CSV table of C-alpha atoms and ligand atoms in Angstrom, one decimal:
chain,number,residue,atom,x,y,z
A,727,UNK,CA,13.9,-12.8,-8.6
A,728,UNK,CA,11.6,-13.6,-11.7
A,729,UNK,CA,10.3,-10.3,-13.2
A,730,UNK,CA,7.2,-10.8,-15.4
A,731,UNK,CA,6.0,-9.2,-18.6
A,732,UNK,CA,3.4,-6.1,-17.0
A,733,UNK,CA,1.2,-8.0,-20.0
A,734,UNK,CA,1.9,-11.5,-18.0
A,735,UNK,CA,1.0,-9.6,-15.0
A,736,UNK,CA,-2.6,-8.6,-16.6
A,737,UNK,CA,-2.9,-11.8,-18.0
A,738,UNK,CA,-2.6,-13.6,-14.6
A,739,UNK,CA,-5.5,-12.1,-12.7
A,740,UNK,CA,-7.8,-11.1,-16.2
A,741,UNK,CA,-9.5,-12.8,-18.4
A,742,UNK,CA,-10.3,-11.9,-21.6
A,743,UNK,CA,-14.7,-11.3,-22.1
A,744,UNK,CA,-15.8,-12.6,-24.9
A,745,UNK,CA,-19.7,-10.9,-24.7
A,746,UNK,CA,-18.9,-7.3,-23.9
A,747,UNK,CA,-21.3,-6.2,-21.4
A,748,UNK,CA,-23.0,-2.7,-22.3
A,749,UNK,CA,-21.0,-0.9,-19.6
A,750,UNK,CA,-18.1,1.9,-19.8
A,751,UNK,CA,-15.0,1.1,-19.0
A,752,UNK,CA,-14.0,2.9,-15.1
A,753,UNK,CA,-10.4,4.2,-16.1
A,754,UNK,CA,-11.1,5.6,-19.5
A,755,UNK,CA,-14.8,6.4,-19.2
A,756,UNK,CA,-15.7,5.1,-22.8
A,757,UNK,CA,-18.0,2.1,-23.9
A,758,UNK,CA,-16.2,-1.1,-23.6
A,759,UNK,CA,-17.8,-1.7,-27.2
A,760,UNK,CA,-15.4,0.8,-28.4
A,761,UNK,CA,-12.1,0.3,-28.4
A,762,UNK,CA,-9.5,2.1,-26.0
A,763,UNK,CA,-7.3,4.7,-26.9
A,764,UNK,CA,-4.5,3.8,-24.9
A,765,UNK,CA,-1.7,2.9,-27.7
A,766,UNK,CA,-1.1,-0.8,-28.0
A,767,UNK,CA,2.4,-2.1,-26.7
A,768,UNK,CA,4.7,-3.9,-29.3
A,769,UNK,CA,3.8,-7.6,-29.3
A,770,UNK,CA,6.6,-9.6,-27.7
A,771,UNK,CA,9.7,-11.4,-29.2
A,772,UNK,CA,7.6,-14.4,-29.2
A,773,UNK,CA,5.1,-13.2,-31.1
A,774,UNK,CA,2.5,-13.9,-28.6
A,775,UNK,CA,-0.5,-11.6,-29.2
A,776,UNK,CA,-0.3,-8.6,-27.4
A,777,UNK,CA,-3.4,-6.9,-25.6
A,778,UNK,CA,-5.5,-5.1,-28.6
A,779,UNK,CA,-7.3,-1.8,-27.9
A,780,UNK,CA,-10.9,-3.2,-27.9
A,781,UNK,CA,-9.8,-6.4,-25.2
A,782,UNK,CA,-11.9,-6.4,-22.9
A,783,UNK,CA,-10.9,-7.7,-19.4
A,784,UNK,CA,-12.6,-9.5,-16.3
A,785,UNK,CA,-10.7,-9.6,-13.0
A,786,UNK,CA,-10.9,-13.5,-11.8
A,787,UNK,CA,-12.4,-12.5,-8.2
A,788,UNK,CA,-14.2,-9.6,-8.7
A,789,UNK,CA,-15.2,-10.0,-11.5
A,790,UNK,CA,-15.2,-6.0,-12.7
A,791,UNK,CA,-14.7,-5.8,-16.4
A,792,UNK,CA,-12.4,-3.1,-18.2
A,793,UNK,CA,-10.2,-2.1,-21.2
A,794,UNK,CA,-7.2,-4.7,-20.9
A,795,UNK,CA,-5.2,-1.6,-22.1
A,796,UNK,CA,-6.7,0.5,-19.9
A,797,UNK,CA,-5.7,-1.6,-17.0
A,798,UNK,CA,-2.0,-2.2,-18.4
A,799,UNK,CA,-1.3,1.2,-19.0
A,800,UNK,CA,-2.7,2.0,-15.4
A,801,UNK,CA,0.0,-0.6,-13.9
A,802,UNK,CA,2.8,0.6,-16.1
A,803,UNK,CA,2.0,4.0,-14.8
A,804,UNK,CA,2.9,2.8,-11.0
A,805,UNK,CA,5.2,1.1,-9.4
A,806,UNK,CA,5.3,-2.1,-11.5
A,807,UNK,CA,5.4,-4.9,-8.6
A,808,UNK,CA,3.3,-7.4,-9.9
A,809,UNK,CA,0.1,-6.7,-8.3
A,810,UNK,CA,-3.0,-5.1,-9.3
A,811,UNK,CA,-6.0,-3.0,-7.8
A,812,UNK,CA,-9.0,-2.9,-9.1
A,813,UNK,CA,-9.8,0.3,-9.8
A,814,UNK,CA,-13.5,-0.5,-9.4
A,815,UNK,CA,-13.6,-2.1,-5.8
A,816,UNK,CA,-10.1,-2.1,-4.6
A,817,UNK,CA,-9.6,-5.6,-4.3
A,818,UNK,CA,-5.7,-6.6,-4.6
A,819,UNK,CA,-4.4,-8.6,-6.6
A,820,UNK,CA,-0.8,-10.5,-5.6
A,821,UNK,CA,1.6,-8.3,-2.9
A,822,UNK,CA,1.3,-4.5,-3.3
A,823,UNK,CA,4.7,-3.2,-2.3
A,824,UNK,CA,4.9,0.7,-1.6
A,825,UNK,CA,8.2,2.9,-1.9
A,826,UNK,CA,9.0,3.4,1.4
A,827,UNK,CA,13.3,3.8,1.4
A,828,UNK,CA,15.5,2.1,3.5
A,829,UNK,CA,15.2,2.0,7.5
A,830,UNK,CA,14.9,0.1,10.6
A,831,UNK,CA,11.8,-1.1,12.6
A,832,UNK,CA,12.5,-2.0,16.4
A,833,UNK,CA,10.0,-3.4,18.7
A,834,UNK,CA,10.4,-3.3,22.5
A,835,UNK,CA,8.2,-3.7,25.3
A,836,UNK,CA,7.1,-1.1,28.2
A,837,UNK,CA,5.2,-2.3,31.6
A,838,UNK,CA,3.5,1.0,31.9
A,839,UNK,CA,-0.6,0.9,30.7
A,840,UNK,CA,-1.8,3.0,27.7
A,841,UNK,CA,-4.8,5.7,28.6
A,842,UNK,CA,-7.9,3.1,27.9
A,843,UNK,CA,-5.9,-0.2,27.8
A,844,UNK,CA,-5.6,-0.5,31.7
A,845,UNK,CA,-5.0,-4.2,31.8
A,846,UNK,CA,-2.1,-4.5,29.6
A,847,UNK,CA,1.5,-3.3,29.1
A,848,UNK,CA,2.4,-1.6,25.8
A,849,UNK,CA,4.7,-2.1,22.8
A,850,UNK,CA,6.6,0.4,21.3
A,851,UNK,CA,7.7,0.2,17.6
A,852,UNK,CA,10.5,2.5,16.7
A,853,UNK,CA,11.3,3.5,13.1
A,854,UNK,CA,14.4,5.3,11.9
A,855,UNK,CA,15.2,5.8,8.6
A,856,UNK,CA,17.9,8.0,7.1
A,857,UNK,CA,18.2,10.5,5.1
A,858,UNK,CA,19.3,9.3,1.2
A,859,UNK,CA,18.9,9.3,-2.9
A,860,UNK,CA,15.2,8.6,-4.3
A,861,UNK,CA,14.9,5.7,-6.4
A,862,UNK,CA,13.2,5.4,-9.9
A,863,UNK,CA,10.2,4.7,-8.0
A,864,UNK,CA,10.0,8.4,-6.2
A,865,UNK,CA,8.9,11.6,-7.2
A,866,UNK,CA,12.5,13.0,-8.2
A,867,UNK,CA,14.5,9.7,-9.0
A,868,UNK,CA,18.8,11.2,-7.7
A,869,UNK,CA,17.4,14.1,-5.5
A,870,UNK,CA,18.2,13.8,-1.7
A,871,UNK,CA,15.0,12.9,0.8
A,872,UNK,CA,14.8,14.4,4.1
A,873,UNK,CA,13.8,12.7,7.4
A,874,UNK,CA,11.8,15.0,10.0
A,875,UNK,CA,11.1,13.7,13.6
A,876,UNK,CA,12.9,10.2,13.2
A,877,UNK,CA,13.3,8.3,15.2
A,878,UNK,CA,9.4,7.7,15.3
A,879,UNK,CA,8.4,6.0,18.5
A,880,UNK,CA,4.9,4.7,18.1
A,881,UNK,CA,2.3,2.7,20.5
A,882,UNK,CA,0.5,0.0,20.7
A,883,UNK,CA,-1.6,-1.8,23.6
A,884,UNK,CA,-0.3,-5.5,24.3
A,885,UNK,CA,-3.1,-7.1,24.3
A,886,UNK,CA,-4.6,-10.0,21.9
A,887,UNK,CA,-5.6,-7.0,18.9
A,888,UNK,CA,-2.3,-5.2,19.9
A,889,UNK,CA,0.1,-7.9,18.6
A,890,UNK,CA,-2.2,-8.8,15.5
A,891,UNK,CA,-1.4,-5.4,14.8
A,892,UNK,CA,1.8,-5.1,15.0
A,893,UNK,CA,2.6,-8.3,13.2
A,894,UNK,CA,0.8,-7.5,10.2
A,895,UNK,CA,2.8,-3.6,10.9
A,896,UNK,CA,5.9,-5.8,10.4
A,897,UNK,CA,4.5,-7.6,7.0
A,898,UNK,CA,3.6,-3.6,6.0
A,899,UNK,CA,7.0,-2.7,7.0
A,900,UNK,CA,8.5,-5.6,4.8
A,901,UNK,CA,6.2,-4.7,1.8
A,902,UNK,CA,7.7,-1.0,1.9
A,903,UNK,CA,3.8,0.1,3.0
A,904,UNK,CA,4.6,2.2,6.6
A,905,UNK,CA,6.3,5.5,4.7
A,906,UNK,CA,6.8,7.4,1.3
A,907,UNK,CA,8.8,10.0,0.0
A,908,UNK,CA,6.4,13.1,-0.7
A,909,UNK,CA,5.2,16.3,0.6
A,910,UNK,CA,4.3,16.5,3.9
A,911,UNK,CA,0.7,17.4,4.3
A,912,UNK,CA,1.6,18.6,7.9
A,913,UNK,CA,5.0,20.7,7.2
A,914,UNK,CA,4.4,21.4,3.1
A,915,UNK,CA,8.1,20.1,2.5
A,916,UNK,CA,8.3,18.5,-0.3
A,917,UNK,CA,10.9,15.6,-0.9
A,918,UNK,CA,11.1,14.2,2.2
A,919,UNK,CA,9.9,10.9,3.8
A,920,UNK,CA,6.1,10.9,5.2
A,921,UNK,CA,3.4,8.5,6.6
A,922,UNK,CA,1.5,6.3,3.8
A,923,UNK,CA,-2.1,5.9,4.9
A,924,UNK,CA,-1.6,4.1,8.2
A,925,UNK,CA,-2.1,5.5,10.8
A,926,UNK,CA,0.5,5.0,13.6
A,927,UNK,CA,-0.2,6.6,17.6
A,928,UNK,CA,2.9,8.9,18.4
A,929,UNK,CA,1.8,10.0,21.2
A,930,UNK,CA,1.9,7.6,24.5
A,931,UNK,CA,-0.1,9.3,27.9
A,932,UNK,CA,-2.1,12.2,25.8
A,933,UNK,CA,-3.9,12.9,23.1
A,934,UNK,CA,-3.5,16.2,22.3
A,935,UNK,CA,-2.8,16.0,18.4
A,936,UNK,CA,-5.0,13.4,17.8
A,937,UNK,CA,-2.3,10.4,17.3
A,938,UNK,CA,-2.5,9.3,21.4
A,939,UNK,CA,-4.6,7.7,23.7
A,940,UNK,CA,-7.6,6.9,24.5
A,941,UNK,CA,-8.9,6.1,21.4
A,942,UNK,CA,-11.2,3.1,21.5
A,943,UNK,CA,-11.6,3.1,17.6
A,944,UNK,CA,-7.8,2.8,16.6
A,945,UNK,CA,-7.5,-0.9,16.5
A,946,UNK,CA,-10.0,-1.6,14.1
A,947,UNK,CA,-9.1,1.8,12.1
A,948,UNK,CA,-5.6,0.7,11.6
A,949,UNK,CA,-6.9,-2.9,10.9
A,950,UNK,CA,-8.6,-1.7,7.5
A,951,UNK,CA,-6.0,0.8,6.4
A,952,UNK,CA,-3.6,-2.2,6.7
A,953,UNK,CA,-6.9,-4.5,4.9
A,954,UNK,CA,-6.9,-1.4,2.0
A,955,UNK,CA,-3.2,-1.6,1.4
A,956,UNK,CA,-3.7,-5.7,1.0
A,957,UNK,CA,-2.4,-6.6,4.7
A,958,UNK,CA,-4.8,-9.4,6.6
A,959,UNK,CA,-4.9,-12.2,8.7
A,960,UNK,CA,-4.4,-14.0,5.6
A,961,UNK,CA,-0.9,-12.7,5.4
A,962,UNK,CA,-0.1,-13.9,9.0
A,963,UNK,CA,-0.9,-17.6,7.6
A,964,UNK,CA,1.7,-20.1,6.5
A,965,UNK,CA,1.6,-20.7,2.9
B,1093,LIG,N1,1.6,11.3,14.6
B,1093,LIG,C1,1.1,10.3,13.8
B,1093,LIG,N2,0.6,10.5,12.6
B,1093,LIG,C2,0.5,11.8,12.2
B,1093,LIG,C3,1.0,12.9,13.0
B,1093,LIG,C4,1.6,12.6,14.2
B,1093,LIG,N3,2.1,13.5,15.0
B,1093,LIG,N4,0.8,14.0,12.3
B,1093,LIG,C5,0.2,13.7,11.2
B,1093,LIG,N5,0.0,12.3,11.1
B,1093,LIG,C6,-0.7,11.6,10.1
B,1093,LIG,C7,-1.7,12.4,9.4
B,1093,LIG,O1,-3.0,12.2,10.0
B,1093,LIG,C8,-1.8,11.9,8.0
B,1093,LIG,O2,-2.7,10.9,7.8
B,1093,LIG,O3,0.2,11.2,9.1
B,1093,LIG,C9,-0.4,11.3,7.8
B,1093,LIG,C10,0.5,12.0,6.8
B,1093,LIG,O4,0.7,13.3,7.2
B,1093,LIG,P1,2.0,14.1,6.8
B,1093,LIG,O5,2.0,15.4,7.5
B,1093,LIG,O6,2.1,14.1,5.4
B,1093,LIG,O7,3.1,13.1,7.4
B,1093,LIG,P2,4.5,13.3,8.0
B,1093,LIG,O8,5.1,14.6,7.5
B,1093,LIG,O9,5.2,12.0,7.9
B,1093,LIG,O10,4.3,13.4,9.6
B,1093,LIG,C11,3.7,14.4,10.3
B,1093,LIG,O11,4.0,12.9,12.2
B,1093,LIG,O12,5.2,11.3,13.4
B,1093,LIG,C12,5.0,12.7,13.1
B,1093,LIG,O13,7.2,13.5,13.5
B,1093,LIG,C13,6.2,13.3,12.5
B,1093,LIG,O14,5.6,15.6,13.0
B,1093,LIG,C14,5.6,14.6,12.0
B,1093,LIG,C15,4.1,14.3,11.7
B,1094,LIG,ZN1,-10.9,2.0,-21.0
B,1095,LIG,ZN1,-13.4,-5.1,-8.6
């Protein structure tokens, strides 16, 4: 695996601004004339310049401009993976990868019809994952995480939309983006493995907690919480 510098990282989807545009900078909330207060990292071995506190920074597609510090001591403040977010529009940069801990995602197939998908069978993802250690990358690196109501059975319509979800559910899965380890909003239990912003239906004939069927919108709500967490069509591509 080639790890890159978090600086190379910056420095990839950046560029430096020569005219600094009369604007404050969105993480630190200062000028961008003045310089940012964030303290300056060691330059390299190779005694390549490191980022100075009064670089200011343009992301290539966006084009949003910020504190180069700002935005390097924003990524080495999460989970380091070689992909940014602009903090001003979202747009992702690279592969975001999430924390979700180890597991298994099966996929099956049931004749029966969801409740407002009456022409089509449905599939049924289920995810197990195991009680275990948190990483570096969770909120209390060597204590134990908990696993509540695993295995999750989940549903989907199998229809045209149906599989486009689920195939970019499996790149989500593979990017670590289905689950965290956190506090469950629903139980207050803190240290245990949770959903991570999309949504999933758990519930098959009803919809009596709000995660069933019908409900004509879930398609195309799922479709954007995959699009915030950098998961599109694009992904489904070959290279
Ligand atoms: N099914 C699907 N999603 C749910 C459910 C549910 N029964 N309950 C809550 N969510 C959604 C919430 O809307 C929220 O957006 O999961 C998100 C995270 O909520 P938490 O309570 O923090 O998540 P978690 O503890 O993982 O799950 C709550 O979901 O699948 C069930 O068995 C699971 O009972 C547990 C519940
Ligand atoms: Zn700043
Ligand atoms: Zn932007």
């Amino acid at each position: 695996v080639l790890t890159r510098s978090s600086e190379d990282v910056i420095r990839r989807y950046m560029e430096v601004v020569a005219e600094v545009p009369e604007e404050d900078c969105i993480i630190c909330m200062d000028q961008l004339s003045s310089p940012s207060s964030y303290e300056t990292p060691p330059s390299s071995e190779d005694g390549v310049q490191s980022v100075l506190p009064d670089t200011v920074g343009k992301f290539i597609t966006c084009g949003h401009t910020l504190h180069m510090l700002c935005m390097l001591a924003m990524y080495n403040n999460g989970t380091k993976d070689g992909s940014l977010q602009c903090p001003s529009c979202k747009t992702i940069y690279g592969e975001k990868t999430g924390t979700q801990p180890k597991g298994k995602m099966e996929i099956y197939s049931i004749a029966q019809s969801l409740p407002g998908h009456p022409d089509c069978g449905t599939i049924q993802i289920i995810y197990s994952v195991p009680p275990g250690v948190q990483g570096p990358e969770h909120p209390n690196p060597g204590q134990l995480y908990t696993c509540r109501g695993f295995p999750r059975f989940c549903f989907l319509p199998d229809n045209d939309k149906g599989r486009k979800v689920l195939e970019l559910l499996k790149v989500a899965w593979m990017r670590r983006l289905i689950f965290t380890v956190g506090t469950s909003s629903t139980t207050g239990e803190p240290d245990t493995v949770v959903w991570n912003g999309i949504h999933h239906k758990t519930e098959m004939m009803s919809n009596l907690s709000g995660h069933g069927y019908p409900d004509p919108n879930y398609l195309d709500n799922v479709l954007s919480e995959l699009a915030s967490q950098g998961v599109t069509e694009d992904c489904l591509k070959p290279p």
